[in-house]
PDB file of C-alpha atoms in Angstrom:
ATOM      1  CA  MET A 290       8.185   3.745  22.919  1.00  0.00           C
ATOM      2  CA  LEU A 291      10.525   5.273  20.354  1.00  0.00           C
ATOM      3  CA  TYR A 292       8.808   6.830  17.379  1.00  0.00           C
ATOM      4  CA  SER A 293       9.471   9.276  14.583  1.00  0.00           C
ATOM      5  CA  LYS A 294       7.200  11.766  12.838  1.00  0.00           C
ATOM      6  CA  THR A 295       7.448  12.800   9.201  1.00  0.00           C
ATOM      7  CA  GLU A 296       6.712  16.228   7.749  1.00  0.00           C
ATOM      8  CA  ASN A 297       3.268  15.091   6.579  1.00  0.00           C
ATOM      9  CA  GLY A 298       2.340  13.997  10.100  1.00  0.00           C
ATOM     10  CA  THR A 299       2.827  10.236   9.766  1.00  0.00           C
ATOM     11  CA  ILE A 300       4.134   8.573  12.929  1.00  0.00           C
ATOM     12  CA  THR A 301       6.221   5.406  12.674  1.00  0.00           C
ATOM     13  CA  PHE A 302       7.442   3.001  15.343  1.00  0.00           C
ATOM     14  CA  SER A 303       7.855  -0.725  16.007  1.00  0.00           C
ATOM     15  CA  VAL A 304       6.649  -3.137  18.663  1.00  0.00           C
ATOM     16  CA  GLU A 305       8.899  -6.178  18.569  1.00  0.00           C
ATOM     17  CA  LYS A 306       8.797  -7.330  14.923  1.00  0.00           C
ATOM     18  CA  LEU A 307       5.641  -5.396  14.043  1.00  0.00           C
ATOM     19  CA  ALA A 308       6.138  -2.108  12.173  1.00  0.00           C
ATOM     20  CA  VAL A 309       3.440   0.503  12.816  1.00  0.00           C
ATOM     21  CA  GLU A 310       2.461   3.595  10.840  1.00  0.00           C
ATOM     22  CA  VAL A 311      -0.096   6.145  12.043  1.00  0.00           C
ATOM     23  CA  PHE A 312      -1.650   8.510   9.488  1.00  0.00           C
ATOM     24  CA  PRO A 313      -3.473  11.817  10.014  1.00  0.00           C
ATOM     25  CA  SER A 314      -6.483  10.529   8.061  1.00  0.00           C
ATOM     26  CA  ARG A 315      -8.148   7.334   6.973  1.00  0.00           C
ATOM     27  CA  ALA A 316      -7.854   8.348   3.318  1.00  0.00           C
ATOM     28  CA  GLU A 317      -4.076   8.816   3.548  1.00  0.00           C
ATOM     29  CA  MET A 318      -3.787   5.491   5.359  1.00  0.00           C
ATOM     30  CA  GLY A 319      -5.693   3.568   2.680  1.00  0.00           C
ATOM     31  CA  LYS A 320      -3.681   5.113  -0.124  1.00  0.00           C
ATOM     32  CA  GLN A 321      -0.362   4.203   1.507  1.00  0.00           C
ATOM     33  CA  VAL A 322      -1.408   0.614   2.220  1.00  0.00           C
ATOM     34  CA  ALA A 323      -2.341   0.117  -1.429  1.00  0.00           C
ATOM     35  CA  THR A 324       0.951   1.655  -2.564  1.00  0.00           C
ATOM     36  CA  ASP A 325       2.917  -0.663  -0.289  1.00  0.00           C
ATOM     37  CA  VAL A 326       0.952  -3.744  -1.421  1.00  0.00           C
ATOM     38  CA  ALA A 327       1.509  -2.816  -5.076  1.00  0.00           C
ATOM     39  CA  LYS A 328       5.262  -2.511  -4.496  1.00  0.00           C
ATOM     40  CA  CYS A 329       5.274  -5.855  -2.695  1.00  0.00           C
ATOM     41  CA  ILE A 330       3.486  -7.552  -5.611  1.00  0.00           C
ATOM     42  CA  GLU A 331       6.026  -6.069  -8.008  1.00  0.00           C
ATOM     43  CA  LYS A 332       8.902  -7.302  -5.837  1.00  0.00           C
ATOM     44  CA  ILE A 333       7.544 -10.849  -5.611  1.00  0.00           C
ATOM     45  CA  LEU A 334       7.006 -11.036  -9.367  1.00  0.00           C
ATOM     46  CA  LEU A 335      10.700 -10.427  -9.910  1.00  0.00           C
ATOM     47  CA  THR A 336      11.312 -13.987  -8.723  1.00  0.00           C
ATOM     48  CA  LYS A 337       7.940 -15.732  -9.187  1.00  0.00           C
ATOM     49  CA  LYS A 338       5.479 -16.029 -12.049  1.00  0.00           C
ATOM     50  CA  GLU A 339       2.429 -15.396  -9.883  1.00  0.00           C
ATOM     51  CA  VAL A 340       1.377 -14.020  -6.503  1.00  0.00           C
ATOM     52  CA  SER A 341      -1.340 -15.252  -4.143  1.00  0.00           C
ATOM     53  CA  ILE A 342      -3.139 -12.746  -1.913  1.00  0.00           C
ATOM     54  CA  CYS A 343      -5.718 -13.275   0.841  1.00  0.00           C
ATOM     55  CA  PHE A 344      -8.075 -10.338   1.351  1.00  0.00           C
ATOM     56  CA  ALA A 345     -10.176  -9.369   4.368  1.00  0.00           C
ATOM     57  CA  ALA A 346     -13.741  -8.233   3.686  1.00  0.00           C
ATOM     58  CA  ALA A 347     -14.829  -5.430   6.015  1.00  0.00           C
ATOM     59  CA  PRO A 348     -15.684  -1.721   6.022  1.00  0.00           C
ATOM     60  CA  SER A 349     -12.187  -1.085   7.410  1.00  0.00           C
ATOM     61  CA  GLN A 350     -10.706  -2.265   4.102  1.00  0.00           C
ATOM     62  CA  VAL A 351     -12.730  -0.093   1.708  1.00  0.00           C
ATOM     63  CA  GLU A 352     -10.092   2.621   1.204  1.00  0.00           C
ATOM     64  CA  VAL A 353      -7.385   0.037   0.623  1.00  0.00           C
ATOM     65  CA  LEU A 354      -9.416  -1.885  -1.930  1.00  0.00           C
ATOM     66  CA  TYR A 355     -10.432   1.291  -3.754  1.00  0.00           C
ATOM     67  CA  ASN A 356      -6.815   2.386  -4.098  1.00  0.00           C
ATOM     68  CA  LEU A 357      -5.680  -1.074  -5.179  1.00  0.00           C
ATOM     69  CA  VAL A 358      -8.251  -1.096  -7.976  1.00  0.00           C
ATOM     70  CA  ASP A 359      -7.173   2.429  -8.938  1.00  0.00           C
ATOM     71  CA  ASN A 360      -3.485   1.477  -9.076  1.00  0.00           C
ATOM     72  CA  LYS A 361      -2.527   0.975 -12.729  1.00  0.00           C
ATOM     73  CA  THR A 362       0.917  -0.478 -12.016  1.00  0.00           C
ATOM     74  CA  ILE A 363      -0.308  -3.805 -10.606  1.00  0.00           C
ATOM     75  CA  ASP A 364      -0.013  -6.886 -12.833  1.00  0.00           C
ATOM     76  CA  TRP A 365      -3.392  -8.350 -11.823  1.00  0.00           C
ATOM     77  CA  PRO A 366      -3.282 -11.217 -14.393  1.00  0.00           C
ATOM     78  CA  SER A 367      -0.426 -12.628 -12.307  1.00  0.00           C
ATOM     79  CA  VAL A 368      -2.364 -12.516  -9.018  1.00  0.00           C
ATOM     80  CA  ASN A 369      -4.468 -15.293  -7.442  1.00  0.00           C
ATOM     81  CA  ALA A 370      -7.128 -13.997  -5.044  1.00  0.00           C
ATOM     82  CA  PHE A 371      -8.566 -15.580  -1.905  1.00  0.00           C
ATOM     83  CA  HIS A 372     -10.719 -14.308   0.930  1.00  0.00           C
ATOM     84  CA  MET A 373     -10.162 -15.242   4.547  1.00  0.00           C
ATOM     85  CA  ASP A 374     -13.623 -15.897   5.951  1.00  0.00           C
ATOM     86  CA  GLU A 375     -17.299 -16.365   5.127  1.00  0.00           C
ATOM     87  CA  TYR A 376     -20.533 -16.860   7.053  1.00  0.00           C
ATOM     88  CA  VAL A 377     -21.914 -20.390   7.164  1.00  0.00           C
ATOM     89  CA  GLY A 378     -25.300 -20.552   5.458  1.00  0.00           C
ATOM     90  CA  ILE A 379     -25.280 -16.974   4.183  1.00  0.00           C
ATOM     91  CA  ASP A 380     -27.629 -16.405   1.245  1.00  0.00           C
ATOM     92  CA  LYS A 381     -25.799 -16.504  -2.064  1.00  0.00           C
ATOM     93  CA  GLU A 382     -26.878 -12.965  -2.986  1.00  0.00           C
ATOM     94  CA  ALA A 383     -26.667 -11.416   0.493  1.00  0.00           C
ATOM     95  CA  PRO A 384     -24.653  -8.172   0.556  1.00  0.00           C
ATOM     96  CA  GLN A 385     -23.199  -9.281   3.903  1.00  0.00           C
ATOM     97  CA  SER A 386     -21.473 -12.228   2.221  1.00  0.00           C
ATOM     98  CA  PHE A 387     -17.750 -11.559   2.299  1.00  0.00           C
ATOM     99  CA  GLY A 388     -17.344 -13.087  -1.129  1.00  0.00           C
ATOM    100  CA  ASN A 389     -19.945 -10.657  -2.498  1.00  0.00           C
ATOM    101  CA  PHE A 390     -18.304  -7.737  -0.674  1.00  0.00           C
ATOM    102  CA  LEU A 391     -14.960  -8.507  -2.280  1.00  0.00           C
ATOM    103  CA  ARG A 392     -16.563  -9.180  -5.654  1.00  0.00           C
ATOM    104  CA  ASP A 393     -18.116  -5.706  -5.540  1.00  0.00           C
ATOM    105  CA  HIS A 394     -15.008  -3.926  -4.248  1.00  0.00           C
ATOM    106  CA  ILE A 395     -12.148  -5.687  -6.059  1.00  0.00           C
ATOM    107  CA  PHE A 396     -12.653  -9.262  -7.346  1.00  0.00           C
ATOM    108  CA  GLY A 397     -15.052  -8.109 -10.053  1.00  0.00           C
ATOM    109  CA  LYS A 398     -13.155  -4.931 -10.912  1.00  0.00           C
ATOM    110  CA  VAL A 399      -9.703  -6.160 -12.002  1.00  0.00           C
ATOM    111  CA  ALA A 400      -8.509  -9.075 -14.137  1.00  0.00           C
ATOM    112  CA  PHE A 401      -7.096 -11.550 -11.597  1.00  0.00           C
ATOM    113  CA  LYS A 402      -5.373 -14.733 -12.760  1.00  0.00           C
ATOM    114  CA  SER A 403      -7.850 -16.605 -10.528  1.00  0.00           C
ATOM    115  CA  VAL A 404     -10.388 -15.842  -7.799  1.00  0.00           C
ATOM    116  CA  HIS A 405     -11.271 -18.472  -5.210  1.00  0.00           C
ATOM    117  CA  TYR A 406     -14.441 -18.076  -3.157  1.00  0.00           C
ATOM    118  CA  ILE A 407     -15.386 -19.879   0.049  1.00  0.00           C
ATOM    119  CA  ASN A 408     -18.807 -21.444  -0.509  1.00  0.00           C
ATOM    120  CA  GLY A 409     -20.917 -20.238   2.401  1.00  0.00           C
ATOM    121  CA  GLN A 410     -23.842 -22.376   1.211  1.00  0.00           C
ATOM    122  CA  ALA A 411     -21.890 -25.640   1.377  1.00  0.00           C
ATOM    123  CA  THR A 412     -23.939 -28.308   3.159  1.00  0.00           C
ATOM    124  CA  ASP A 413     -20.829 -30.305   4.066  1.00  0.00           C
ATOM    125  CA  THR A 414     -18.785 -27.686   5.884  1.00  0.00           C
ATOM    126  CA  GLU A 415     -15.885 -30.017   6.655  1.00  0.00           C
ATOM    127  CA  LYS A 416     -15.510 -30.901   2.983  1.00  0.00           C
ATOM    128  CA  GLU A 417     -15.604 -27.192   2.068  1.00  0.00           C
ATOM    129  CA  CYS A 418     -12.839 -26.486   4.580  1.00  0.00           C
ATOM    130  CA  GLU A 419     -10.758 -29.257   3.034  1.00  0.00           C
ATOM    131  CA  ARG A 420     -11.424 -27.969  -0.486  1.00  0.00           C
ATOM    132  CA  TYR A 421     -10.344 -24.435   0.326  1.00  0.00           C
ATOM    133  CA  ALA A 422      -7.341 -25.645   2.320  1.00  0.00           C
ATOM    134  CA  ALA A 423      -6.181 -27.627  -0.720  1.00  0.00           C
ATOM    135  CA  LEU A 424      -6.413 -24.501  -2.888  1.00  0.00           C
ATOM    136  CA  LEU A 425      -4.347 -22.558  -0.377  1.00  0.00           C
ATOM    137  CA  GLN A 426      -1.771 -25.329  -0.264  1.00  0.00           C
ATOM    138  CA  ASP A 427      -1.536 -25.309  -4.050  1.00  0.00           C
ATOM    139  CA  LYS A 428      -1.258 -21.530  -4.261  1.00  0.00           C
ATOM    140  CA  LYS A 429       0.401 -20.650  -0.947  1.00  0.00           C
ATOM    141  CA  PRO A 430      -0.404 -17.096   0.142  1.00  0.00           C
ATOM    142  CA  ASP A 431       2.395 -14.612  -0.438  1.00  0.00           C
ATOM    143  CA  ILE A 432       0.486 -11.620   0.920  1.00  0.00           C
ATOM    144  CA  VAL A 433      -2.293 -11.255   3.470  1.00  0.00           C
ATOM    145  CA  CYS A 434      -4.295  -8.006   3.641  1.00  0.00           C
ATOM    146  CA  LEU A 435      -6.165  -8.118   6.936  1.00  0.00           C
ATOM    147  CA  GLY A 436      -7.747  -6.093   9.719  1.00  0.00           C
ATOM    148  CA  ILE A 437      -8.322  -6.516  13.451  1.00  0.00           C
ATOM    149  CA  GLY A 438     -11.723  -6.998  15.089  1.00  0.00           C
ATOM    150  CA  GLU A 439     -13.029  -5.184  18.150  1.00  0.00           C
ATOM    151  CA  ASN A 440     -12.264  -8.310  20.210  1.00  0.00           C
ATOM    152  CA  GLY A 441      -8.758  -8.578  18.766  1.00  0.00           C
ATOM    153  CA  HIS A 442      -9.615 -11.261  16.223  1.00  0.00           C
ATOM    154  CA  ILE A 443      -7.809 -11.730  12.922  1.00  0.00           C
ATOM    155  CA  ALA A 444      -9.978 -13.249  10.216  1.00  0.00           C
ATOM    156  CA  PHE A 445     -12.719 -14.896  12.329  1.00  0.00           C
ATOM    157  CA  ASN A 446     -10.322 -16.309  14.910  1.00  0.00           C
ATOM    158  CA  ASP A 447     -12.120 -14.882  17.947  1.00  0.00           C
ATOM    159  CA  PRO A 448     -10.506 -15.345  21.390  1.00  0.00           C
ATOM    160  CA  ASN A 449     -12.797 -18.307  22.080  1.00  0.00           C
ATOM    161  CA  GLU A 450     -11.632 -20.066  18.901  1.00  0.00           C
ATOM    162  CA  ALA A 451      -8.105 -18.777  18.243  1.00  0.00           C
ATOM    163  CA  ASP A 452      -5.238 -21.277  18.272  1.00  0.00           C
ATOM    164  CA  PHE A 453      -1.716 -20.125  17.454  1.00  0.00           C
ATOM    165  CA  LYS A 454      -0.794 -23.763  16.713  1.00  0.00           C
ATOM    166  CA  ASP A 455      -4.006 -24.737  14.950  1.00  0.00           C
ATOM    167  CA  PRO A 456      -3.492 -27.994  13.015  1.00  0.00           C
ATOM    168  CA  LYS A 457      -6.165 -26.999  10.506  1.00  0.00           C
ATOM    169  CA  ALA A 458      -5.724 -24.564   7.613  1.00  0.00           C
ATOM    170  CA  VAL A 459      -9.424 -23.661   7.365  1.00  0.00           C
ATOM    171  CA  LYS A 460     -12.146 -24.370   9.926  1.00  0.00           C
ATOM    172  CA  VAL A 461     -15.682 -23.511  11.021  1.00  0.00           C
ATOM    173  CA  VAL A 462     -15.910 -21.381  14.164  1.00  0.00           C
ATOM    174  CA  GLU A 463     -18.622 -20.094  16.471  1.00  0.00           C
ATOM    175  CA  LEU A 464     -18.583 -16.308  16.539  1.00  0.00           C
ATOM    176  CA  ASP A 465     -18.559 -14.627  19.931  1.00  0.00           C
ATOM    177  CA  TYR A 466     -20.952 -11.862  21.009  1.00  0.00           C
ATOM    178  CA  ILE A 467     -18.485  -8.986  20.561  1.00  0.00           C
ATOM    179  CA  CYS A 468     -17.652 -10.124  17.039  1.00  0.00           C
ATOM    180  CA  ARG A 469     -21.317 -10.408  16.068  1.00  0.00           C
ATOM    181  CA  GLN A 470     -22.197  -7.072  17.664  1.00  0.00           C
ATOM    182  CA  GLN A 471     -19.404  -5.433  15.671  1.00  0.00           C
ATOM    183  CA  GLN A 472     -21.246  -6.388  12.489  1.00  0.00           C
ATOM    184  CA  VAL A 473     -24.230  -4.398  13.778  1.00  0.00           C
ATOM    185  CA  ASN A 474     -22.042  -1.493  14.932  1.00  0.00           C
ATOM    186  CA  GLU A 475     -20.630  -1.220  11.416  1.00  0.00           C
ATOM    187  CA  ASN A 476     -24.119  -1.311   9.847  1.00  0.00           C
ATOM    188  CA  CYS A 477     -23.587  -4.647   8.129  1.00  0.00           C
ATOM    189  CA  PHE A 478     -26.697  -6.051   9.870  1.00  0.00           C
ATOM    190  CA  SER A 479     -29.671  -4.255  11.407  1.00  0.00           C
ATOM    191  CA  GLU A 480     -29.641  -6.301  14.632  1.00  0.00           C
ATOM    192  CA  ILE A 481     -27.546  -9.018  16.256  1.00  0.00           C
ATOM    193  CA  SER A 482     -30.218 -11.694  15.829  1.00  0.00           C
ATOM    194  CA  LYS A 483     -29.639 -11.468  12.075  1.00  0.00           C
ATOM    195  CA  VAL A 484     -25.875 -11.987  12.308  1.00  0.00           C
ATOM    196  CA  PRO A 485     -24.899 -15.615  11.594  1.00  0.00           C
ATOM    197  CA  THR A 486     -23.508 -17.537  14.554  1.00  0.00           C
ATOM    198  CA  HIS A 487     -20.900 -19.555  12.628  1.00  0.00           C
ATOM    199  CA  ALA A 488     -18.360 -18.886   9.905  1.00  0.00           C
ATOM    200  CA  PHE A 489     -15.577 -20.407   7.863  1.00  0.00           C
ATOM    201  CA  THR A 490     -12.171 -18.895   8.599  1.00  0.00           C
ATOM    202  CA  LEU A 491      -8.558 -19.293   7.637  1.00  0.00           C
ATOM    203  CA  THR A 492      -6.718 -20.229  10.816  1.00  0.00           C
ATOM    204  CA  ILE A 493      -3.948 -18.184  12.382  1.00  0.00           C
ATOM    205  CA  PRO A 494      -1.091 -20.445  11.154  1.00  0.00           C
ATOM    206  CA  THR A 495      -2.501 -20.142   7.619  1.00  0.00           C
ATOM    207  CA  LEU A 496      -2.549 -16.345   7.836  1.00  0.00           C
ATOM    208  CA  LEU A 497       0.975 -16.235   9.263  1.00  0.00           C
ATOM    209  CA  SER A 498       2.285 -18.561   6.556  1.00  0.00           C
ATOM    210  CA  ALA A 499       2.243 -15.627   4.139  1.00  0.00           C
ATOM    211  CA  ASP A 500       5.557 -13.894   3.548  1.00  0.00           C
ATOM    212  CA  PHE A 501       4.072 -10.413   3.922  1.00  0.00           C
ATOM    213  CA  MET A 502       1.167  -9.078   5.992  1.00  0.00           C
ATOM    214  CA  PHE A 503      -0.505  -5.684   5.673  1.00  0.00           C
ATOM    215  CA  CYS A 504      -2.914  -4.990   8.538  1.00  0.00           C
ATOM    216  CA  THR A 505      -5.250  -1.994   8.144  1.00  0.00           C
ATOM    217  CA  VAL A 506      -7.161  -0.809  11.217  1.00  0.00           C
ATOM    218  CA  PRO A 507      -8.972   2.558  11.084  1.00  0.00           C
ATOM    219  CA  ALA A 508     -11.796   4.053  13.195  1.00  0.00           C
ATOM    220  CA  MET A 509     -12.520   4.757  16.848  1.00  0.00           C
ATOM    221  CA  ASN A 510     -14.273   1.438  17.493  1.00  0.00           C
ATOM    222  CA  LYS A 511     -10.909  -0.313  16.983  1.00  0.00           C
ATOM    223  CA  ALA A 512      -8.877   1.880  19.351  1.00  0.00           C
ATOM    224  CA  MET A 513      -9.009  -0.521  22.296  1.00  0.00           C
ATOM    225  CA  ALA A 514      -8.194  -3.523  20.104  1.00  0.00           C
ATOM    226  CA  VAL A 515      -5.173  -1.649  18.752  1.00  0.00           C
ATOM    227  CA  LYS A 516      -3.994  -0.789  22.263  1.00  0.00           C
ATOM    228  CA  ARG A 517      -4.351  -4.403  23.349  1.00  0.00           C
ATOM    229  CA  THR A 518      -2.562  -5.666  20.226  1.00  0.00           C
ATOM    230  CA  LEU A 519       0.452  -3.499  20.950  1.00  0.00           C
ATOM    231  CA  SER A 520       0.620  -3.767  24.736  1.00  0.00           C
ATOM    232  CA  GLU A 521      -0.815  -7.057  26.036  1.00  0.00           C
ATOM    233  CA  ASN A 522       1.079 -10.289  26.421  1.00  0.00           C
ATOM    234  CA  ILE A 523       1.034 -12.348  23.246  1.00  0.00           C
ATOM    235  CA  SER A 524      -1.827 -14.803  23.670  1.00  0.00           C
ATOM    236  CA  GLU A 525      -5.032 -16.094  22.131  1.00  0.00           C
ATOM    237  CA  GLN A 526      -6.968 -13.764  24.486  1.00  0.00           C
ATOM    238  CA  CYS A 527      -6.108 -11.061  21.955  1.00  0.00           C
ATOM    239  CA  PRO A 528      -5.282 -12.991  18.787  1.00  0.00           C
ATOM    240  CA  ALA A 529      -3.850  -9.965  16.958  1.00  0.00           C
ATOM    241  CA  THR A 530      -0.923  -9.850  19.411  1.00  0.00           C
ATOM    242  CA  ILE A 531       0.621 -12.677  17.378  1.00  0.00           C
ATOM    243  CA  LEU A 532       1.408 -10.122  14.655  1.00  0.00           C
ATOM    244  CA  ARG A 533       4.213  -8.815  16.871  1.00  0.00           C
ATOM    245  CA  THR A 534       6.111 -12.075  16.316  1.00  0.00           C
ATOM    246  CA  LYS A 535       6.249 -11.904  12.531  1.00  0.00           C
ATOM    247  CA  GLY A 536       8.649  -9.986  10.315  1.00  0.00           C
ATOM    248  CA  ASN A 537       7.551  -8.280   7.098  1.00  0.00           C
ATOM    249  CA  THR A 538       4.329  -7.269   8.843  1.00  0.00           C
ATOM    250  CA  LYS A 539       2.987  -3.726   9.082  1.00  0.00           C
ATOM    251  CA  LEU A 540       0.070  -2.260  11.012  1.00  0.00           C
ATOM    252  CA  TYR A 541      -1.561   0.851   9.529  1.00  0.00           C
ATOM    253  CA  LEU A 542      -3.616   3.116  11.791  1.00  0.00           C
ATOM    254  CA  ASP A 543      -5.445   6.422  11.516  1.00  0.00           C
ATOM    255  CA  GLU A 544      -5.839   9.196  14.080  1.00  0.00           C
ATOM    256  CA  GLN A 545      -8.890   7.560  15.651  1.00  0.00           C
ATOM    257  CA  SER A 546      -7.721   3.949  15.922  1.00  0.00           C
ATOM    258  CA  SER A 547      -4.402   5.104  17.425  1.00  0.00           C
ATOM    259  CA  SER A 548      -6.024   7.444  19.968  1.00  0.00           C
ATOM    260  CA  LEU A 549      -5.308   5.210  22.993  1.00  0.00           C
ATOM    261  CA  ILE A 550      -1.595   4.772  22.207  1.00  0.00           C
ATOM    262  CA  ASN A 551       0.601   6.711  24.626  1.00  0.00           C
ATOM    263  CA  PHE A 552       3.144   8.433  22.429  1.00  0.00           C
TER     264      PHE A 552
END
């Protein structure tokens, strides 16, 4: 693996089409992701009147969201906001709701052109998938800000549900044990029995339809998923490996999440 190291300690390299940057700290990582997203928004708005962004909701994204909100150069009134997954049947006010997480960290803090929530309380889940898919078709994502799960998932496309050629734009999936346990590991739920078993998710083709992808993956609990993403054969067994096939995609790591990479 060929890599370079800057004076501030950042390591950069590529795996197929996927650009990778490794930062000495999680704080530096989050700040750089937000800077790069802001520049991308500015670039898109040179040729378009508005930008659509899909956001992941997870503890791994907190530093990125904080720095995006703090960035005064972004033309938020020209940005349409989406999120990429939501628990089925989650209480409307539950802090674990991804819509509520994003409302508290970014959706409610800046003046977006529009914000589109997945309705986790929808009784007709198929109709809700169709509704959200229509919104995404109308305002096609330009940017996706995502993470990677401990099992290699992107959004809630766990290995048991991932389909690189999924015909659907949005679907309901059954979450696997590793995915649900991760929610406990990250203190989102007190025990696995309280983690919902099903969720709405944007499918992998929907995520990859965006022109630009910014994937932020800090912390030690993601180290194995990062190693698998960069080294395994591209397959649904580790859904994040598909990122290596897409240009204009960057993976941001910190010292802990990159600890199993052999430099």
